[in-house]
Short mmCIF file of C-alpha atoms in Angstrom, two decimals:
data_model
loop_
_atom_site.label_atom_id
_atom_site.label_comp_id
_atom_site.label_asym_id
_atom_site.label_seq_id
_atom_site.Cartn_x
_atom_site.Cartn_y
_atom_site.Cartn_z
CA UNK B 1 0.05 -0.15 0.12
CA UNK B 2 1.17 3.52 -0.80
CA UNK B 3 0.89 5.97 1.48
CA UNK B 4 1.06 9.37 -0.82
CA UNK B 5 -0.71 11.51 1.67
CA UNK B 6 2.45 11.28 3.84
CA UNK B 7 5.91 12.43 3.16
CA UNK B 8 8.60 10.59 5.28
CA UNK B 9 11.30 12.46 6.60
CA UNK B 10 14.46 10.98 8.35
CA UNK B 11 16.35 13.45 10.55
CA UNK B 12 20.37 12.35 9.58
CA UNK B 13 22.00 15.97 10.36
CA UNK B 14 22.66 15.66 13.85
CA UNK B 15 26.25 15.96 14.91
CA UNK B 16 26.05 13.26 17.29
CA UNK B 17 27.18 14.87 20.60
CA UNK B 18 26.65 11.89 22.42
CA UNK B 19 29.00 9.77 20.20
CA UNK B 20 31.36 12.39 19.77
CA UNK B 21 34.41 10.13 20.26
CA UNK B 22 33.52 8.61 16.87
CA UNK B 23 31.95 11.60 15.28
CA UNK B 24 35.03 13.44 14.85
CA UNK B 25 35.92 11.99 11.51
CA UNK B 26 32.51 10.10 10.64
CA UNK B 27 29.14 11.75 11.00
CA UNK B 28 26.59 9.95 12.94
CA UNK B 29 24.20 9.06 10.33
CA UNK B 30 26.85 6.71 8.62
CA UNK B 31 28.20 4.97 11.39
CA UNK B 32 28.25 1.31 10.92
CA UNK B 33 25.72 -0.76 12.88
CA UNK B 34 26.07 -4.02 11.61
CA UNK B 35 28.32 -3.35 8.86
CA UNK B 36 25.55 -1.19 7.44
CA UNK B 37 25.20 2.68 7.82
CA UNK B 38 22.91 3.53 10.88
CA UNK B 39 20.53 5.45 8.64
CA UNK B 40 20.23 2.54 6.32
CA UNK B 41 17.84 1.05 8.98
CA UNK B 42 14.93 4.09 9.20
CA UNK B 43 15.37 4.74 5.35
CA UNK B 44 14.67 0.81 4.88
CA UNK B 45 12.09 0.50 7.49
CA UNK B 46 9.78 3.75 5.52
CA UNK B 47 10.63 2.12 1.88
CA UNK B 48 9.66 -1.37 2.81
CA UNK B 49 6.44 0.17 4.40
CA UNK B 50 5.37 1.67 1.12
CA UNK B 51 5.88 5.25 1.91
CA UNK B 52 5.85 6.91 -1.79
CA UNK B 53 8.34 9.59 -1.00
CA UNK B 54 11.16 9.73 1.56
CA UNK B 55 13.85 12.68 2.23
CA UNK B 56 16.88 12.33 4.23
CA UNK B 57 18.17 15.36 5.42
CA UNK B 58 21.70 15.10 6.06
CA UNK B 59 24.68 17.03 7.05
CA UNK B 60 27.08 17.86 3.92
CA UNK B 61 30.07 15.65 5.00
CA UNK B 62 27.74 12.52 4.49
CA UNK B 63 25.51 13.84 1.58
CA UNK B 64 27.61 11.63 -0.80
CA UNK B 65 27.82 8.57 1.62
CA UNK B 66 24.22 8.53 1.70
CA UNK B 67 23.53 9.16 -1.79
CA UNK B 68 25.83 6.10 -2.71
CA UNK B 69 23.96 4.28 -0.24
CA UNK B 70 20.50 4.88 -1.66
CA UNK B 71 21.67 3.66 -4.86
CA UNK B 72 23.44 0.58 -4.00
CA UNK B 73 22.09 -3.21 -4.00
CA UNK B 74 20.94 -2.60 -0.64
CA UNK B 75 17.76 -0.65 -2.44
CA UNK B 76 16.48 -2.44 -5.57
CA UNK B 77 13.85 -1.76 -7.70
CA UNK B 78 11.93 1.43 -7.60
CA UNK B 79 13.19 2.36 -3.96
CA UNK B 80 15.96 4.44 -4.75
CA UNK B 81 13.70 6.67 -7.18
CA UNK B 82 11.74 7.03 -3.95
CA UNK B 83 14.39 8.84 -1.94
CA UNK B 84 15.52 12.36 -1.95
CA UNK B 85 18.58 13.28 -0.13
CA UNK B 86 18.64 16.73 0.82
CA UNK B 87 22.18 18.16 2.57
CA UNK B 88 21.33 20.96 5.81
CA UNK B 89 24.20 23.10 6.53
CA UNK B 90 25.12 25.24 9.51
CA UNK B 91 27.02 24.74 12.37
CA UNK B 92 24.45 25.49 15.21
CA UNK B 93 22.49 22.13 16.40
CA UNK B 94 18.85 22.62 15.80
CA UNK B 95 16.11 21.05 17.58
CA UNK B 96 13.77 18.75 15.63
CA UNK B 97 11.40 21.55 14.83
CA UNK B 98 13.62 23.84 13.70
CA UNK B 99 15.26 21.78 10.84
CA UNK B 100 11.74 20.96 9.35
CA UNK B 101 11.14 24.97 9.47
CA UNK B 102 14.30 25.41 7.80
CA UNK B 103 13.65 23.14 4.98
CA UNK B 104 10.10 23.68 4.24
CA UNK B 105 11.17 23.67 0.85
CA UNK B 106 12.30 20.07 0.74
CA UNK B 107 9.54 19.39 2.90
CA UNK B 108 6.77 20.42 -0.07
CA UNK B 109 5.95 23.74 2.27
CA UNK B 110 4.10 21.19 4.28
CA UNK B 111 1.58 20.50 2.00
CA UNK B 112 1.23 17.08 3.50
CA UNK B 113 1.38 15.09 6.63
CA UNK B 114 4.65 13.87 7.95
CA UNK B 115 6.26 10.51 9.10
CA UNK B 116 9.41 11.61 11.05
CA UNK B 117 12.12 9.29 12.08
CA UNK B 118 15.62 9.97 13.74
CA UNK B 119 18.63 8.19 11.85
CA UNK B 120 19.76 7.02 15.46
CA UNK B 121 16.48 5.16 15.95
CA UNK B 122 16.79 1.76 14.98
CA UNK B 123 13.32 0.40 15.73
CA UNK B 124 11.10 -2.34 14.15
CA UNK B 125 7.69 -0.06 14.22
CA UNK B 126 4.80 -1.10 12.08
CA UNK B 127 4.82 2.41 10.32
CA UNK B 128 1.80 1.11 8.23
CA UNK B 129 -0.54 0.89 11.43
CA UNK B 130 1.16 4.11 12.80
CA UNK B 131 -0.15 5.77 9.65
CA UNK B 132 -3.64 4.26 9.64
CA UNK B 133 -3.77 5.29 13.44
CA UNK B 134 -3.63 8.64 12.32
CA UNK B 135 -6.00 8.25 9.47
CA UNK B 136 -8.65 6.70 11.70
CA UNK B 137 -8.22 9.93 14.27
CA UNK B 138 -10.34 13.10 14.04
CA UNK B 139 -9.56 15.41 11.72
CA UNK B 140 -7.16 17.98 12.84
CA UNK B 141 -5.14 15.07 15.17
CA UNK B 142 -1.42 16.73 15.63
CA UNK B 143 0.56 13.76 16.36
CA UNK B 144 0.72 10.34 16.56
CA UNK B 145 3.51 8.73 18.58
CA UNK B 146 4.67 5.38 18.51
CA UNK B 147 5.78 3.73 22.33
CA UNK B 148 7.81 0.79 22.99
CA UNK B 149 8.08 -1.73 26.11
CA UNK B 150 11.00 -0.15 27.90
CA UNK B 151 12.71 -3.72 28.52
CA UNK B 152 13.46 -3.75 24.86
CA UNK B 153 15.11 -0.17 25.23
CA UNK B 154 18.60 -0.53 26.35
CA UNK B 155 18.53 1.02 29.54
CA UNK B 156 20.97 -0.65 31.24
CA UNK B 157 23.55 -1.97 29.00
CA UNK B 158 27.45 -2.50 28.85
CA UNK B 159 29.24 0.36 27.66
CA UNK B 160 33.19 1.18 27.21
CA UNK B 161 35.25 3.19 29.55
CA UNK B 162 34.93 3.45 33.11
CA UNK B 163 31.33 4.66 34.02
CA UNK B 164 32.27 7.32 37.12
CA UNK B 165 29.05 9.71 36.25
CA UNK B 166 25.70 8.78 36.98
CA UNK B 167 23.52 8.36 33.77
CA UNK B 168 20.37 9.89 33.70
CA UNK B 169 17.29 7.41 33.72
CA UNK B 170 16.20 6.86 29.97
CA UNK B 171 12.38 6.74 29.59
CA UNK B 172 9.12 8.57 30.07
CA UNK B 173 6.45 8.97 32.03
CA UNK B 174 2.99 8.55 29.68
CA UNK B 175 -0.46 9.28 30.64
CA UNK B 176 -3.36 7.82 28.61
CA UNK B 177 -6.97 8.12 28.88
CA UNK B 178 -9.07 5.09 29.68
CA UNK B 179 -8.87 3.21 26.27
CA UNK B 180 -4.96 3.99 26.14
CA UNK B 181 -5.32 5.78 22.63
CA UNK B 182 -5.52 9.47 23.77
CA UNK B 183 -1.99 11.14 25.15
CA UNK B 184 -2.69 13.11 28.05
CA UNK B 185 0.43 13.33 29.77
CA UNK B 186 4.27 13.37 28.79
CA UNK B 187 7.33 13.84 30.91
CA UNK B 188 10.84 12.42 29.75
CA UNK B 189 12.28 10.38 33.11
CA UNK B 190 15.26 12.66 32.93
CA UNK B 191 13.22 15.87 33.78
CA UNK B 192 11.73 14.75 37.23
CA UNK B 193 13.00 15.28 40.28
CA UNK B 194 11.12 13.08 43.09
CA UNK B 195 7.48 13.71 41.88
CA UNK B 196 5.02 14.59 38.52
CA UNK B 197 2.51 17.32 38.87
CA UNK B 198 -0.41 17.10 36.78
CA UNK B 199 -2.54 20.47 36.93
CA UNK B 200 -6.08 20.10 38.70
CA UNK B 201 -7.68 21.66 35.34
CA UNK B 202 -6.17 19.05 33.42
CA UNK B 203 -7.05 16.06 35.63
CA UNK B 204 -10.79 17.44 35.92
CA UNK B 205 -11.07 17.77 31.95
CA UNK B 206 -10.81 13.85 31.63
CA UNK B 207 -12.68 10.94 33.18
CA UNK B 208 -9.34 9.60 34.37
CA UNK B 209 -5.66 9.32 33.60
CA UNK B 210 -3.21 6.45 33.48
CA UNK B 211 0.23 6.90 34.26
CA UNK B 212 2.68 4.36 32.57
CA UNK B 213 6.24 4.15 32.93
CA UNK B 214 7.23 1.10 31.27
CA UNK B 215 7.29 2.53 27.64
CA UNK B 216 9.71 4.51 26.03
CA UNK B 217 9.29 7.01 23.14
CA UNK B 218 11.62 5.85 20.15
CA UNK B 219 11.51 9.10 18.25
CA UNK B 220 9.14 7.92 15.51
CA UNK B 221 5.73 10.39 14.93
CA UNK B 222 3.14 10.99 12.58
CA UNK B 223 3.28 15.09 12.54
CA UNK B 224 0.38 17.05 11.49
CA UNK B 225 1.24 19.57 8.65
CA UNK B 226 -1.23 21.83 9.77
CA UNK B 227 0.58 22.16 13.21
CA UNK B 228 4.41 22.77 11.58
CA UNK B 229 2.26 25.61 9.24
CA UNK B 230 1.11 27.29 12.38
CA UNK B 231 4.03 26.98 14.05
CA UNK B 232 5.79 28.68 10.95
CA UNK B 233 3.31 31.28 10.78
CA UNK B 234 3.70 32.55 14.55
CA UNK B 235 7.23 33.89 15.84
CA UNK B 236 6.23 33.30 19.22
CA UNK B 237 5.70 29.54 18.57
CA UNK B 238 8.82 29.36 16.27
CA UNK B 239 10.86 30.82 19.37
CA UNK B 240 9.44 28.39 21.83
CA UNK B 241 8.93 25.22 20.22
CA UNK B 242 12.16 24.28 18.68
CA UNK B 243 12.51 20.79 19.70
CA UNK B 244 9.90 17.80 19.23
CA UNK B 245 9.82 15.71 22.08
CA UNK B 246 10.65 18.21 25.07
CA UNK B 247 8.55 21.22 23.92
CA UNK B 248 6.14 20.76 20.99
CA UNK B 249 4.61 17.14 22.57
CA UNK B 250 3.87 18.93 25.77
CA UNK B 251 2.31 21.64 24.07
CA UNK B 252 0.19 19.84 22.38
CA UNK B 253 -1.09 17.89 24.93
CA UNK B 254 -2.04 20.55 27.15
CA UNK B 255 -3.59 22.52 24.68
CA UNK B 256 -5.68 19.67 23.53
CA UNK B 257 -6.81 19.33 27.49
CA UNK B 258 -7.67 22.80 27.50
CA UNK B 259 -10.16 22.69 24.73
CA UNK B 260 -10.49 19.31 23.28
CA UNK B 261 -13.32 20.74 20.94
CA UNK B 262 -10.70 22.75 19.16
CA UNK B 263 -7.65 21.12 19.25
CA UNK B 264 -7.96 17.38 19.34
CA UNK B 265 -5.39 15.03 21.33
CA UNK B 266 -2.44 13.63 20.24
CA UNK B 267 -2.76 9.84 19.72
CA UNK B 268 -0.42 6.61 20.82
CA UNK B 269 0.55 3.22 19.37
CA UNK B 270 1.52 1.17 21.95
CA UNK B 271 3.98 -1.52 20.73
CA UNK B 272 3.30 -4.41 22.97
CA UNK B 273 5.18 -7.05 21.21
CA UNK B 274 8.63 -7.98 21.75
CA UNK B 275 10.10 -5.99 18.88
CA UNK B 276 13.80 -4.14 19.08
CA UNK B 277 13.76 -0.73 20.08
CA UNK B 278 16.82 1.54 20.57
CA UNK B 279 18.19 4.90 20.37
CA UNK B 280 21.95 4.95 19.25
CA UNK B 281 22.54 7.95 20.72
CA UNK B 282 25.60 7.63 22.99
CA UNK B 283 28.08 5.00 23.29
CA UNK B 284 26.85 2.83 25.44
CA UNK B 285 23.39 2.34 23.01
CA UNK B 286 25.55 2.21 20.20
CA UNK B 287 27.36 -0.67 21.24
CA UNK B 288 24.33 -2.40 22.41
CA UNK B 289 22.54 -1.45 19.03
CA UNK B 290 25.29 -3.28 17.32
CA UNK B 291 25.15 -6.44 19.38
CA UNK B 292 21.46 -6.87 19.36
CA UNK B 293 21.75 -6.53 15.48
CA UNK B 294 24.40 -9.41 15.15
CA UNK B 295 21.73 -11.74 16.99
CA UNK B 296 20.20 -12.23 13.84
CA UNK B 297 23.28 -13.47 12.28
CA UNK B 298 25.10 -16.86 11.82
CA UNK B 299 27.41 -17.21 14.86
CA UNK B 300 26.03 -13.82 15.67
CA UNK B 301 29.23 -12.11 13.59
CA UNK B 302 29.26 -9.87 10.42
CA UNK B 303 32.18 -9.65 8.02
CA UNK B 304 32.55 -7.64 5.31
CA UNK B 305 34.09 -8.26 1.87
CA UNK B 306 37.79 -7.88 1.04
CA UNK B 307 39.08 -8.86 4.37
CA UNK B 308 42.51 -10.62 5.33
CA UNK B 309 42.03 -12.77 8.19
CA UNK B 310 44.86 -14.92 9.58
CA UNK B 311 44.64 -18.27 11.03
CA UNK B 312 43.66 -19.79 14.32
CA UNK B 313 41.07 -16.99 14.86
CA UNK B 314 38.34 -17.11 17.25
CA UNK B 315 35.76 -14.06 16.57
CA UNK B 316 32.23 -13.80 18.01
CA UNK B 317 29.24 -11.62 18.30
CA UNK B 318 31.30 -9.12 16.41
CA UNK B 319 31.21 -7.08 12.99
CA UNK B 320 34.40 -6.50 11.26
CA UNK B 321 34.10 -3.76 8.29
CA UNK B 322 35.73 -4.03 4.86
CA UNK B 323 39.22 -3.70 3.98
CA UNK B 324 40.18 -4.88 7.70
CA UNK B 325 43.20 -7.04 8.35
CA UNK B 326 43.29 -9.59 11.29
CA UNK B 327 46.24 -11.31 12.39
CA UNK B 328 46.42 -15.03 13.63
CA UNK B 329 45.79 -16.18 16.72
CA UNK B 330 43.39 -13.67 17.58
CA UNK B 331 40.46 -13.57 20.30
CA UNK B 332 37.80 -10.93 19.15
CA UNK B 333 34.34 -10.90 21.12
CA UNK B 334 31.73 -8.54 21.52
CA UNK B 335 33.46 -5.59 19.27
CA UNK B 336 32.51 -3.44 16.57
CA UNK B 337 35.43 -3.07 14.20
CA UNK B 338 35.32 0.17 11.57
CA UNK B 339 36.71 -0.46 7.98
CA UNK B 340 40.24 0.05 7.43
CA UNK B 341 41.51 -1.29 10.77
CA UNK B 342 44.53 -3.57 11.04
CA UNK B 343 44.78 -6.04 13.89
CA UNK B 344 48.61 -7.88 14.66
CA UNK B 345 48.93 -11.38 15.82
CA UNK B 346 47.77 -12.63 19.13
CA UNK B 347 45.27 -9.80 20.05
CA UNK B 348 42.52 -10.19 22.60
CA UNK B 349 40.11 -8.09 22.11
CA UNK B 350 36.83 -7.99 24.18
CA UNK B 351 33.70 -5.37 24.20
CA UNK B 352 35.66 -2.71 22.00
CA UNK B 353 34.97 -0.26 19.56
CA UNK B 354 37.49 0.14 17.15
CA UNK B 355 37.52 2.75 14.64
CA UNK B 356 38.13 3.40 10.94
CA UNK B 357 42.03 3.28 10.26
CA UNK B 358 42.98 2.25 13.59
CA UNK B 359 46.11 0.28 14.12
CA UNK B 360 46.28 -2.46 16.83
CA UNK B 361 49.81 -3.90 17.52
CA UNK B 362 50.31 -7.56 18.12
CA UNK B 363 49.71 -8.94 21.16
CA UNK B 364 47.79 -6.27 22.68
CA UNK B 365 45.22 -7.19 25.22
CA UNK B 366 42.37 -4.96 25.10
CA UNK B 367 38.97 -4.69 26.77
CA UNK B 368 35.83 -2.71 27.23
CA UNK B 369 37.47 0.16 25.21
CA UNK B 370 37.15 2.74 22.47
CA UNK B 371 40.05 3.42 20.07
CA UNK B 372 39.44 6.28 17.80
CA UNK B 373 39.91 6.72 13.94
CA UNK B 374 43.63 6.62 12.80
CA UNK B 375 45.08 5.67 16.51
CA UNK B 376 47.96 3.45 16.68
CA UNK B 377 47.96 1.05 19.81
CA UNK B 378 51.74 -0.44 20.69
CA UNK B 379 52.55 -4.15 20.42
CA UNK B 380 51.89 -5.85 23.93
CA UNK B 381 49.30 -2.77 25.39
CA UNK B 382 47.51 -3.65 28.24
CA UNK B 383 44.18 -1.56 27.59
CA UNK B 384 41.12 -1.83 29.74
CA UNK B 385 38.09 0.95 30.57
CA UNK B 386 39.41 3.43 28.57
CA UNK B 387 38.85 5.83 25.27
CA UNK B 388 41.99 6.38 23.29
CA UNK B 389 41.50 9.42 21.15
CA UNK B 390 44.00 11.77 19.80
CA UNK B 391 46.92 9.89 21.05
CA UNK B 392 46.01 10.38 24.69
CA UNK B 393 43.83 8.25 27.22
CA UNK B 394 40.78 9.19 28.94
CA UNK B 395 39.17 7.41 31.48
CA UNK B 396 35.29 8.07 31.70
#
């Protein structure tokens, strides 16, 4: 089924501040996840669901790589012809709403509703079902969001480096009506201290509110074009509603509670099965994304072409990029290895991320660490819980 009344938009222009150890030399959207660029997964999801037009908003440095991806054998038939890659410039990190408004020309001036996906949202959402929820909702429904069970999001995952800093909780407190279809409250766990406040006027405007904490927002939305046109025409709204999750959604929820006749409520689609869902927005989640994707692979490994691999190696639960060289007698487990990496003989690599062009000297023993692009690790090195970046070590 072709969803011609929707325009799918993949946001792939972020700088990846949570992945800065890797994005110094590689745009976030083309970081490898199981030997495919990260942006491949939301793009494939939208095309396979039958959306007739997909726009990828990406940084200039990744434009060529994304176009090559779209034109590759990974997108056969007419899929490539349904994709437009638009390069976004500027050094300033913009919110989702700001990005959409700034590039309204590429988005048909909001003449149709948008399916919005983030390139770091690697999910198995039924996009057809999400669009159908929006189609069946009341005219003027501003937004439909998918909610996934938190146990399939990687809230507590093994990362690289020492974890001295307390991580903010990931997840959301969601308030829904009795039918579990209307969104009545929305707060990120990271924004909550000890208590949740719900305005009395809001509580009185509905028969009941059920608060749920076991679901998370995987950043997949159907967003009304009418809402974007309204924001674009109002200077005050443009200044105050720059981010979709933390600003626009709470605004839409509060507005519908105050005047539900004029402003229909946002809708939700619960993913109640065990479909995989995560955001690869930091090193910990990026590592786990690669591990989980490998679970469906033979021997839980993904080995690219043009590899030079020696004898008597043990490689499991790892991905190895193209043009890599692996010596003999190596043990590699739970690792993500980018393209062009050289690994000497008799190395032991456990739970590591090794970026493009790095060289690992023979006999090195490295665990729970990240080796940045182009770094050279001396032979017989013993490294644990560190980030090796720009020729110095960082404990985190």
